[in-house]
XYZ file of C-alpha atoms in Angstrom:
382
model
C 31.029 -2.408 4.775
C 28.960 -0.839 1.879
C 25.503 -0.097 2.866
C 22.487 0.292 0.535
C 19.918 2.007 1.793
C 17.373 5.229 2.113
C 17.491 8.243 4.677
C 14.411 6.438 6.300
C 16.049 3.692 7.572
C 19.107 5.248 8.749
C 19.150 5.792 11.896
C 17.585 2.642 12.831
C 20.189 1.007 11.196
C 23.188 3.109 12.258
C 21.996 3.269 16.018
C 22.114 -1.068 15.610
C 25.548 -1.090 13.668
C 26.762 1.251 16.920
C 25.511 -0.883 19.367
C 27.444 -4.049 17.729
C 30.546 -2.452 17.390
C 30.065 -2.107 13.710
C 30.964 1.763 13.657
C 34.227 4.166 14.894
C 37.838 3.674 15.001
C 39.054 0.767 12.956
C 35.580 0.602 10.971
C 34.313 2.116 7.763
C 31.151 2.155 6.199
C 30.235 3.171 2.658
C 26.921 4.460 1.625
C 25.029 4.746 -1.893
C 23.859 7.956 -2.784
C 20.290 6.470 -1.119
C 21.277 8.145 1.764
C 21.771 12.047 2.125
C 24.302 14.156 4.464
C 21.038 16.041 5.701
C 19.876 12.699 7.080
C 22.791 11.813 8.513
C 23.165 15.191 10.434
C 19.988 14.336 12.022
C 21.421 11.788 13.787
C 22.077 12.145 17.743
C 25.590 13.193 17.898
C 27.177 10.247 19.636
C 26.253 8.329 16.294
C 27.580 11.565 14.356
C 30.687 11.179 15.499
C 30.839 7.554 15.498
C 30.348 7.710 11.704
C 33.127 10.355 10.913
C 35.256 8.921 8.407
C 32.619 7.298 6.076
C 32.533 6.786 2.945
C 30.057 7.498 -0.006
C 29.791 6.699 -3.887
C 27.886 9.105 -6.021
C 27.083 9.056 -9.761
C 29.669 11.550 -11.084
C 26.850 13.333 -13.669
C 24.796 13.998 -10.351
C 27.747 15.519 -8.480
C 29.714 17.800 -10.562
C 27.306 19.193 -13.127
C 29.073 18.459 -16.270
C 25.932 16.672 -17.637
C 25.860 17.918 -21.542
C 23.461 19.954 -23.466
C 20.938 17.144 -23.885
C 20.749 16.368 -20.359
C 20.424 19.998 -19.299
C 17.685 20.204 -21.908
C 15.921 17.459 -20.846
C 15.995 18.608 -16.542
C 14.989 22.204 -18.208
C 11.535 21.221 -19.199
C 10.751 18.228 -16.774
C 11.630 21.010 -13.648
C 9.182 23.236 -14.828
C 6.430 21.395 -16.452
C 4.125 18.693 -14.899
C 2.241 18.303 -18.093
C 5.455 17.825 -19.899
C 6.534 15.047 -17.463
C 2.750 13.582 -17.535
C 2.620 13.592 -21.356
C 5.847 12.215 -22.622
C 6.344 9.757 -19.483
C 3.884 9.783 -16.768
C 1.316 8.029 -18.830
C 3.237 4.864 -19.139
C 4.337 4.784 -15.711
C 2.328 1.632 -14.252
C 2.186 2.457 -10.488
C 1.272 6.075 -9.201
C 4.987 6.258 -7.083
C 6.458 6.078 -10.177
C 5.701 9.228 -11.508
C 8.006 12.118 -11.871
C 7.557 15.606 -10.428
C 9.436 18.833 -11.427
C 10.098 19.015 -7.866
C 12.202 15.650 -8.020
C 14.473 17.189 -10.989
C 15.008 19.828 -9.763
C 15.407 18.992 -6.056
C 17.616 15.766 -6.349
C 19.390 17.200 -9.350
C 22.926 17.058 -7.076
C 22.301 14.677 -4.414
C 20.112 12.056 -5.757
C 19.254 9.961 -9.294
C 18.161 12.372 -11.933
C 20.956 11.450 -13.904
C 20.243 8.062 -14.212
C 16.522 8.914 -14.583
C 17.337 10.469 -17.819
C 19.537 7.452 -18.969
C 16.286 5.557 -17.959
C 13.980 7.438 -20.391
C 16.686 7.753 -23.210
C 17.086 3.889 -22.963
C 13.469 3.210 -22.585
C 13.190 5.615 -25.775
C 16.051 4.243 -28.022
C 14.232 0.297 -27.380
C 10.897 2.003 -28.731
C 11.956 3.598 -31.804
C 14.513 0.190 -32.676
C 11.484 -1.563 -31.590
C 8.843 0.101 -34.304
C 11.738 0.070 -37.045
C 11.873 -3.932 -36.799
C 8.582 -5.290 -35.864
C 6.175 -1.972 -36.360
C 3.760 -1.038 -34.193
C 2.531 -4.136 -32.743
C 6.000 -5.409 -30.999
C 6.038 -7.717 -28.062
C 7.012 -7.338 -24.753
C 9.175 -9.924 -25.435
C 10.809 -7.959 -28.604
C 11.244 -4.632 -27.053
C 13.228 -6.267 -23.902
C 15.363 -7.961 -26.489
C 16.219 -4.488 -28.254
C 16.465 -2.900 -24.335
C 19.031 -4.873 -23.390
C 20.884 -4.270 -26.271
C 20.683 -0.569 -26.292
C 24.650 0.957 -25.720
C 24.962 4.786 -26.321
C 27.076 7.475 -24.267
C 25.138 9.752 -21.827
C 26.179 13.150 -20.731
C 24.478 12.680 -17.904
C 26.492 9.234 -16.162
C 28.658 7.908 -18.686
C 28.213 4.655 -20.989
C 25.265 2.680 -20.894
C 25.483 -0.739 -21.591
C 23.136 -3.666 -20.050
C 23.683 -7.014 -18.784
C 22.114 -9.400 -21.029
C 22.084 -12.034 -18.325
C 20.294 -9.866 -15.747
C 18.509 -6.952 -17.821
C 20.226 -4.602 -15.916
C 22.788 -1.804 -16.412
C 26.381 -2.507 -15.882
C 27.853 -0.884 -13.337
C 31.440 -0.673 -14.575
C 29.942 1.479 -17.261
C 29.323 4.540 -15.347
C 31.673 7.375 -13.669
C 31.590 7.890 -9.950
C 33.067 9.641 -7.228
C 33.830 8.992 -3.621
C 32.803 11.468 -0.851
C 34.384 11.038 2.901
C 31.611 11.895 5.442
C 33.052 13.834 7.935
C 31.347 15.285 10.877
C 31.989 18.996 12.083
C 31.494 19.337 15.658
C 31.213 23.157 15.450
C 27.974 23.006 13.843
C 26.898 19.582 13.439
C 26.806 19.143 10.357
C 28.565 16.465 7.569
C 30.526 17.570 4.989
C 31.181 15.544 2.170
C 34.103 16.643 0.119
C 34.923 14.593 -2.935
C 38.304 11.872 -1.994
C 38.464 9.849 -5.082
C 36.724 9.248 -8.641
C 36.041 5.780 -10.774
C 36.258 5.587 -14.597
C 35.684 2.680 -16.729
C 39.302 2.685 -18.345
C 41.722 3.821 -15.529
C 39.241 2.415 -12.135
C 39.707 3.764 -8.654
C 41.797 6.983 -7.930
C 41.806 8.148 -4.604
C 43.456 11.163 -2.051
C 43.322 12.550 1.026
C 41.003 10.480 2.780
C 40.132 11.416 6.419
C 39.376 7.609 8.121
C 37.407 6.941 11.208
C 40.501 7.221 13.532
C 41.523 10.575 11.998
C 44.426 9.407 9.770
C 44.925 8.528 5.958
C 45.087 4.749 7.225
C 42.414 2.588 5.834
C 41.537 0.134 8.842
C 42.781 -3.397 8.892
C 40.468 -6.432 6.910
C 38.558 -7.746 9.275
C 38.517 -11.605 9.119
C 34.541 -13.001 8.743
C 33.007 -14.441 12.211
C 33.107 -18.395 11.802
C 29.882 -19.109 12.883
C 30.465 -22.666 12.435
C 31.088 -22.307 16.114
C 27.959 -22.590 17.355
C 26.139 -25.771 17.185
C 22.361 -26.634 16.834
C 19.972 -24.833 18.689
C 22.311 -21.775 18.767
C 23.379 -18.549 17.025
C 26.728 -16.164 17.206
C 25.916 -13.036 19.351
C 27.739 -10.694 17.335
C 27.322 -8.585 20.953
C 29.346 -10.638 23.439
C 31.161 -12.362 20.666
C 30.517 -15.872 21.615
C 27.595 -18.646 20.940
C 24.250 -17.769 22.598
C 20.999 -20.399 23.277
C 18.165 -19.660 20.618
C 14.936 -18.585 22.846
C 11.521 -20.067 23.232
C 10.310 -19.474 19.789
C 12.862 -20.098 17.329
C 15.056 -22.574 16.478
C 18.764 -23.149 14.722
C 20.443 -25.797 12.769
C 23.667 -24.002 13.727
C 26.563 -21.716 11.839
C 24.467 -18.343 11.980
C 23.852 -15.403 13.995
C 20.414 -15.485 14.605
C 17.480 -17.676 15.749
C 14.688 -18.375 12.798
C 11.237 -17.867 14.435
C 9.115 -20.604 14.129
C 7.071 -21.708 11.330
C 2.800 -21.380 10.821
C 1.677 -24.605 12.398
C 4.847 -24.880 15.320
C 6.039 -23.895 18.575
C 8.859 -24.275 20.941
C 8.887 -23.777 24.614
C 12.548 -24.842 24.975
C 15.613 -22.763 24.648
C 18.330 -23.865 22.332
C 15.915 -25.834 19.811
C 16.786 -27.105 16.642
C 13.393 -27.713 15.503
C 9.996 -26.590 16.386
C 7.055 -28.551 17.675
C 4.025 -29.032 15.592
C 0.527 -28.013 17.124
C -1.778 -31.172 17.509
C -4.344 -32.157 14.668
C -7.708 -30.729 15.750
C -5.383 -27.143 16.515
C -3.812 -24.772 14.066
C -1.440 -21.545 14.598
C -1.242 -19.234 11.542
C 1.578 -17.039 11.881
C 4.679 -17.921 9.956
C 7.931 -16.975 11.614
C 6.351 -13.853 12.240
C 6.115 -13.088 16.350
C 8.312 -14.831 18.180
C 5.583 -14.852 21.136
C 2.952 -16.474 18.817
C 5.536 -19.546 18.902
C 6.300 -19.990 22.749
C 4.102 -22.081 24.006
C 1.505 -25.241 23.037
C -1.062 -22.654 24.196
C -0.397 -20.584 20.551
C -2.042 -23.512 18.853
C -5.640 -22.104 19.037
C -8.339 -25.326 18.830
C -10.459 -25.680 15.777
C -13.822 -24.233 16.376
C -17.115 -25.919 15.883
C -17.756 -26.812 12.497
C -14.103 -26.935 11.647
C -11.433 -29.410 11.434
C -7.652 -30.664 11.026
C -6.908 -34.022 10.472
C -2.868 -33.162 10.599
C -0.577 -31.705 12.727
C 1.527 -28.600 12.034
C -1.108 -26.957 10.207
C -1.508 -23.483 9.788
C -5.595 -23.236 9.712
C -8.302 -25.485 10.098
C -11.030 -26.607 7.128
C -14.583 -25.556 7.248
C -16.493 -29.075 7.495
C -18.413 -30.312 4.563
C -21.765 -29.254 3.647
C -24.312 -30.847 6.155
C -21.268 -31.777 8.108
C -20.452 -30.606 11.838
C -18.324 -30.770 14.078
C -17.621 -30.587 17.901
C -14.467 -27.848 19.196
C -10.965 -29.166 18.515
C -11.434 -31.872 15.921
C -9.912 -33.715 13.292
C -12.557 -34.958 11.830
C -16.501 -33.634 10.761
C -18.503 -36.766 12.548
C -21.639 -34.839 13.287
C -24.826 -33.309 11.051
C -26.279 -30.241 10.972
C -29.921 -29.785 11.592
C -32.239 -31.543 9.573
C -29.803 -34.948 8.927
C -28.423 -37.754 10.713
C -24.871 -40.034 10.015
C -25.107 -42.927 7.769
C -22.498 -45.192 9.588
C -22.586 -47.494 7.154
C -21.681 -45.079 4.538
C -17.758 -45.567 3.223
C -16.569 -42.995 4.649
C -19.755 -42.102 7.052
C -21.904 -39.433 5.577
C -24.560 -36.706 6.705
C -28.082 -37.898 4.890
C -31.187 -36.133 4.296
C -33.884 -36.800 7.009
C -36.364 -39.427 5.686
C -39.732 -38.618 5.835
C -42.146 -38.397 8.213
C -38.743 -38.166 10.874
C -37.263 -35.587 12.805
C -33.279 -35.067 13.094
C -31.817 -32.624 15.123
C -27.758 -33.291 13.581
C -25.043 -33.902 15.509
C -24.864 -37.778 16.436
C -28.737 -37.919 16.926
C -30.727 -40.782 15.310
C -33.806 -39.909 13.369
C -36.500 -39.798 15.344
C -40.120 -40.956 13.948
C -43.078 -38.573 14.143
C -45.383 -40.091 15.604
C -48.267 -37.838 14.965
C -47.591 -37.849 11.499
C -47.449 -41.779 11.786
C -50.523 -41.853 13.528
C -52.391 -40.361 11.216
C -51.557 -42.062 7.974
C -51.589 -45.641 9.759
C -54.433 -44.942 12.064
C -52.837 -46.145 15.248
């Protein structure tokens, strides 16, 4: 299994890959260079041990030093200078995380990306200056990805770079790695990570000595994919117990997967092994969206529109404020009453709020207007 991730995710996800028998003898796991040994000697040493015998790729530049003079130039300014790093790339960065420190070249120089951050800026740089040569100084966007993507040059740092022109990215195949095995020391508790195998773009995969989860050179046996075809509507494969399990309250399941989908803003289920989800009456709305499972589990989740509010469908995630001069009444689908001050024209297509005529009182909702009679008496003398 090869796992991309960061060291602060991992033991989350290695205690979960323990628990369903994704980790120890007959398994292997192999990391990206995301994840450090430091982290991984952190972990509680039942998961230390169940780990022994992993696997990890690594950038070869990063790993073994030989990065060339114009690599070691470059990391000999950017680790000492922050005004160096600000002024010839900082500036352009767009988001604040982006920005490089001395601390992360010189830090991460062995165990993380600094050599492809250098490839980064060279490539960056090479699509600039092609860039001004062609269109000057006013290139597009547009134009400078077009001369990115079709930047190739050798880098001391991690081999060949060459992009994909179908995905913008670089091509993998173009670099050098090297494989480390992840072994665990009992004595002190600690991985080691010794170097079992190297990748080139000519000759591919060469590989000795590896130290597998079981403790022998033997690589463990393919493992044939789960058919979770198995397991039928309203169900998912419990990768646990190894057999078909009833989705919850909650969630639902068309069937073939291991896990339940949460329901959708708008729906519930209070039934185990559903293959769809109710939707809340019009006049009610629920607005999480497959988010909590315990927002889903009952007809209570669908909360009732409050006054001056509607829904005039079901399954919807939120209700609509009423028009103006419009009310409304808790839980409706429709805005039939009037605020203060007018009354409902019936005969309106559709029925409307109106203005109060004069020399009338309206107090909104379904009210009538009501004639003042002291005004009336005074202008008709009755």
């Amino acid at each position: 299994m090869m796992v991309v991730m960061f060291d602060d995710d991992i033991e989350y996800f290695i205690a979960k890959a323990n628990e369903i028998g994704l980790l120890g003898s007959g398994k292997m796991m192999v990391f990206s260079d995301g994840v450090s040994t430091g982290a991984l000697s952190a972990l509680p040493t039942d998961l230390q041990n169940a780990l022994s015998g992993a696997g990890r790729v690594l950038p070869v530049g990063c790993v073994n030093g030989e990065t060339g003079v114009l690599f070691d130039h470059f990391r000999s300014f950017a680790s000492k200078s922050q005004s160096w790093l600000d002024l010839r790339l900082n500036l352009r960065m767009p988001y604040e995380a982006w920005k490089l420190t001395p601390e992360f070249m010189e830090d991460y120089y062995d165990v993380d990306v600094s050599c492809y951050v250098y490839d980064a800026v060279m490539a960056q740089g090479i699509a600039a200056c092609d860039s001004y040569a062609q269109y000057g100084a006013n290139y597009t966007r547009a134009q400078y990805l077009e001369k990115l993507q079709a930047v190739e040059f050798d880098s001391g740092a991690s081999g060949r770079v060459e992009f994909d022109s179908a995905t913008g990215n670089r091509r993998k195949d173009t670099g050098y790695y090297v494989l480390q095995n992840l072994l665990f020391d009992v004595s002190d508790e600690n991985f080691s990570a010794p170097i079992k195998g190297t990748w080139n773009p000519s000759g591919g995969w060469e590989t000795s000595g590896f130290v597998f989860s079981d403790g022998t050179g033997s690589p463990p046996a393919s493992v044939e994919p789960v058919d979770y075809s198995v397991c039928g509507p309203g169900f998912f494969y419990d990768l646990v117990e190894e057999t078909c399990g009833a989705c919850s309250p909650g969630t639902w399941s068309a069937g073939g997967t291991d896990q339940c989908i949460v329901c959708g803003a708008g729906t519930f289920s209070v039934v185990s092994a559903a293959v769809t989800c109710t939707r809340c009456a019009a006049g009610s709305s629920l607005s999480d969206n497959s988010g909590v499972l315990t927002l889903h589990d009952s007809a209570e989740d669908c909360t009732s529109c409050e006054a001056g509010k509607y829904v005039n469908t079901s399954g919807a995630p939120a209700c609509h404020k009423c028009p103006k001069n419009h009310d409304s009444r808790l839980g409706q689908t429709s805005c039939s009453l009037c605020t203060f001050g007018y009354y409902l024209d019936e005969s309106a297509d559709p029925p409307a709020c109106i203005a109060c005529p004069a020399y009338a009182s309206c107090a909104g909702g379904d009210s009538a207007p009501v004639p003042d009679e002291d005004i009336g008496a005074f202008i008709c003398g009755y």
